[in-house]
Structures are given as structure tokens and as C-alpha cells.
Coordinates of C-alpha atoms in Angstrom, one line a residue:
M1 CA 46.2 23.9 143.5
A2 CA 47.0 27.0 145.6
F3 CA 44.4 29.4 147.1
Y4 CA 44.2 33.1 147.3
K5 CA 41.7 35.6 148.7
K6 CA 40.9 39.2 148.1
Q7 CA 42.4 41.6 150.7
H8 CA 41.6 45.3 151.0
N9 CA 44.2 47.8 152.0
E10 CA 42.2 50.6 153.6
K11 CA 45.1 53.0 153.8
Y12 CA 45.7 53.0 150.1
G13 CA 42.2 52.0 149.0
V14 CA 43.3 49.1 146.8
W15 CA 42.4 45.4 146.5
Y16 CA 45.0 42.8 146.1
P17 CA 45.2 39.0 146.0
S18 CA 46.8 37.3 149.0
A19 CA 48.0 33.6 149.2
I20 CA 46.2 31.4 151.7
T21 CA 47.7 28.5 153.5
M22 CA 45.2 25.7 153.8
G23 CA 44.9 23.2 156.7
Q24 CA 47.6 22.1 159.0
P25 CA 51.3 22.1 158.1
V26 CA 52.7 19.0 156.5
T27 CA 54.6 17.1 159.3
T28 CA 58.2 15.9 159.2
K29 CA 56.7 12.3 159.3
K30 CA 54.8 12.9 156.1
V31 CA 57.8 14.5 154.4
A32 CA 60.0 11.5 155.5
Q33 CA 57.4 9.0 154.2
R34 CA 57.3 10.7 150.8
L35 CA 61.0 11.0 150.5
S36 CA 61.6 7.4 151.5
A37 CA 59.0 6.3 148.8
M38 CA 60.9 8.3 146.2
C39 CA 64.4 6.8 146.8
T40 CA 66.2 3.8 148.3
V41 CA 66.5 5.3 151.8
T42 CA 64.3 3.9 154.5
Y43 CA 61.8 6.0 156.4
A44 CA 63.8 5.6 159.6
D45 CA 67.0 6.8 157.9
V46 CA 65.1 9.9 156.5
M47 CA 63.6 10.7 159.9
A48 CA 67.1 10.4 161.5
V49 CA 68.6 12.8 159.1
L50 CA 65.7 15.3 159.2
G51 CA 65.8 15.1 163.0
E52 CA 69.4 16.1 163.2
L53 CA 69.3 18.8 160.4
P54 CA 68.0 21.7 162.6
G55 CA 70.7 21.2 165.2
V56 CA 73.5 21.0 162.6
M57 CA 72.2 24.1 160.9
A58 CA 71.9 26.0 164.2
D59 CA 75.5 25.1 165.1
Y60 CA 76.9 26.4 161.8
M61 CA 74.9 29.6 162.0
A62 CA 76.1 30.1 165.6
Q63 CA 79.6 30.1 164.1
G64 CA 78.7 33.0 161.9
K65 CA 78.2 31.0 158.8
S66 CA 75.2 30.7 156.4
V67 CA 73.9 27.3 155.4
R68 CA 73.1 26.6 151.8
L69 CA 71.1 23.5 151.0
E70 CA 71.3 22.8 147.3
G71 CA 67.9 22.9 145.6
L72 CA 66.3 24.6 148.7
G73 CA 68.1 27.8 149.6
T74 CA 70.3 29.6 152.1
F75 CA 69.7 30.2 155.8
R76 CA 71.4 32.8 158.0
L77 CA 71.0 34.6 161.3
T78 CA 69.7 38.2 161.4
L79 CA 69.2 40.5 164.4
S80 CA 66.2 42.7 165.4
T81 CA 67.7 45.5 167.5
R82 CA 67.0 49.0 168.9
G83 CA 69.3 51.8 167.9
V84 CA 71.0 54.3 170.2
T85 CA 71.9 57.9 169.3
S86 CA 75.4 57.8 170.9
E87 CA 78.1 55.2 170.4
A88 CA 78.8 55.5 174.1
D89 CA 75.3 54.1 174.8
F90 CA 76.0 51.1 172.6
D91 CA 75.2 47.9 174.5
F92 CA 74.6 44.8 172.4
Q93 CA 72.6 42.9 175.1
K94 CA 70.3 45.8 175.9
Q95 CA 69.7 46.7 172.2
L96 CA 69.0 43.1 171.1
K97 CA 65.3 42.4 170.6
A98 CA 65.4 39.1 168.8
V99 CA 67.6 36.7 166.8
R100 CA 65.8 35.3 163.7
V101 CA 66.7 33.0 160.8
Q102 CA 66.4 34.5 157.3
F103 CA 65.7 32.0 154.5
V104 CA 66.4 32.9 150.9
P105 CA 65.1 30.4 148.4
Q106 CA 67.7 29.2 145.8
R107 CA 67.5 30.9 142.4
E108 CA 67.5 28.9 139.2
G109 CA 68.5 30.1 135.8
V110 CA 71.1 32.5 134.5
M111 CA 71.5 35.7 136.5
T112 CA 72.4 38.3 133.9
K113 CA 71.3 41.9 133.7
G114 CA 67.7 42.0 132.5
S115 CA 67.1 38.3 132.9
T116 CA 64.7 36.6 135.2
A117 CA 65.6 33.8 137.6
T118 CA 63.1 31.5 139.2
R119 CA 63.1 30.3 142.8
G120 CA 63.7 26.6 143.2
L121 CA 60.8 26.2 145.7
V122 CA 58.3 28.1 143.5
P123 CA 56.9 25.5 141.0
T124 CA 56.0 26.7 137.6
G125 CA 52.4 26.4 136.5
I126 CA 50.7 26.8 139.9
E127 CA 46.9 26.7 139.5
W128 CA 45.6 29.6 141.7
V129 CA 41.9 29.3 142.8
A130 CA 39.9 31.8 144.7
Y131 CA 39.4 30.8 148.3
D132 CA 35.9 29.5 149.1
A133 CA 35.1 27.9 152.4
A134 CA 32.6 25.6 150.7
L135 CA 35.6 23.8 149.0
L136 CA 36.9 22.6 152.4
D137 CA 36.2 19.3 154.2
A138 CA 35.6 19.0 157.9
E139 CA 39.3 19.2 158.7
G140 CA 39.7 22.4 156.7
E141 CA 41.5 20.6 153.9
P142 CA 40.7 21.4 150.2
T143 CA 38.2 19.0 148.6
E144 CA 38.2 18.0 145.0
P145 CA 35.9 20.4 143.0
G146 CA 33.7 17.5 141.8
G147 CA 34.2 18.3 138.1
E148 CA 33.3 22.0 138.2
E149 CA 35.0 24.0 135.5
G150 CA 38.1 25.8 136.9
G151 CA 37.6 24.2 140.4
G152 CA 37.2 27.5 142.2
G153 CA 34.6 29.4 143.9
S154 CA 34.0 33.1 144.1
M155 CA 34.7 35.5 146.9
G156 CA 31.4 37.3 146.8

């Protein structure tokens, strides 16, 4: 289940739901363990590949290429820069604020005018539950709702 909480935008005076990330990030080790359990590749082999993946991706992006991982999406470099009013003042190094990686999840489905495509990383049928601190264990991880209808708390 996924969690949301109510957020208030004071500037516009509106309330909207905002997704909440629970607990600590899932580690590479946990991902490797799960992947090795799902296929014939050993945990050590999965860890070796996952360990080298960021460096290989960075190398391709440094060559000006984007990297598309099937079923996942596309990664590419983007720049955060300051503008100048005169072309004579243009100086890349002085104007560069940051280099970032943009990730665009893969789309699934037919892309025709008026149709809708889904993102490969967005599972269908997500159960969204209102965030309630009482539903967390000591480590901040969600606990099972204990048979309560709907499994969620209110935001009061």
C-alpha cells in the first residue's frame, strides 16, 4: 500500500493529496536479493552488475548520449544554468550552476492522439491510504492494519 497526506497550499488556498515515502530507502542489497530469488542469477552476480551500472551509465551520458533501460526508462544529463543578457558575456563555466540526471519512466501502451499511456514503474491498482503515524512501527515502517476495514487512518 502507498501513503498520502493532506497538504495545504496557502498561496492558492487549496488542499491536495501528496504522496509520502515511508521508512528508509530499499538498499541495493535488498534489490539484489529479490532479483536473485526471481531468476537463475546468483546474488553475487546481481550485485556485481548493479555495482557497475551507475559508472557505465555515467560514461555514456558523459558522451552526450541518453541511456534507455527497457522496462525502466531513460536517463539523460540536464544543466541548471544562469542566463546572460549579452552573447559576449556567455561563459559556460561561469553560468553553470549544476549538472543533473533527468529520468523519464518508460511508457507502456499505444501512443496515439487522445490515448493514454501508462508508465512502466507505476503499478496499476495501487492502494492509497491516508498517512497515520499510529500505523508505523518503531523503525517508521508501515505495520499491518490488524484487520481494520480499509487499513487506513484519518488525518484529523
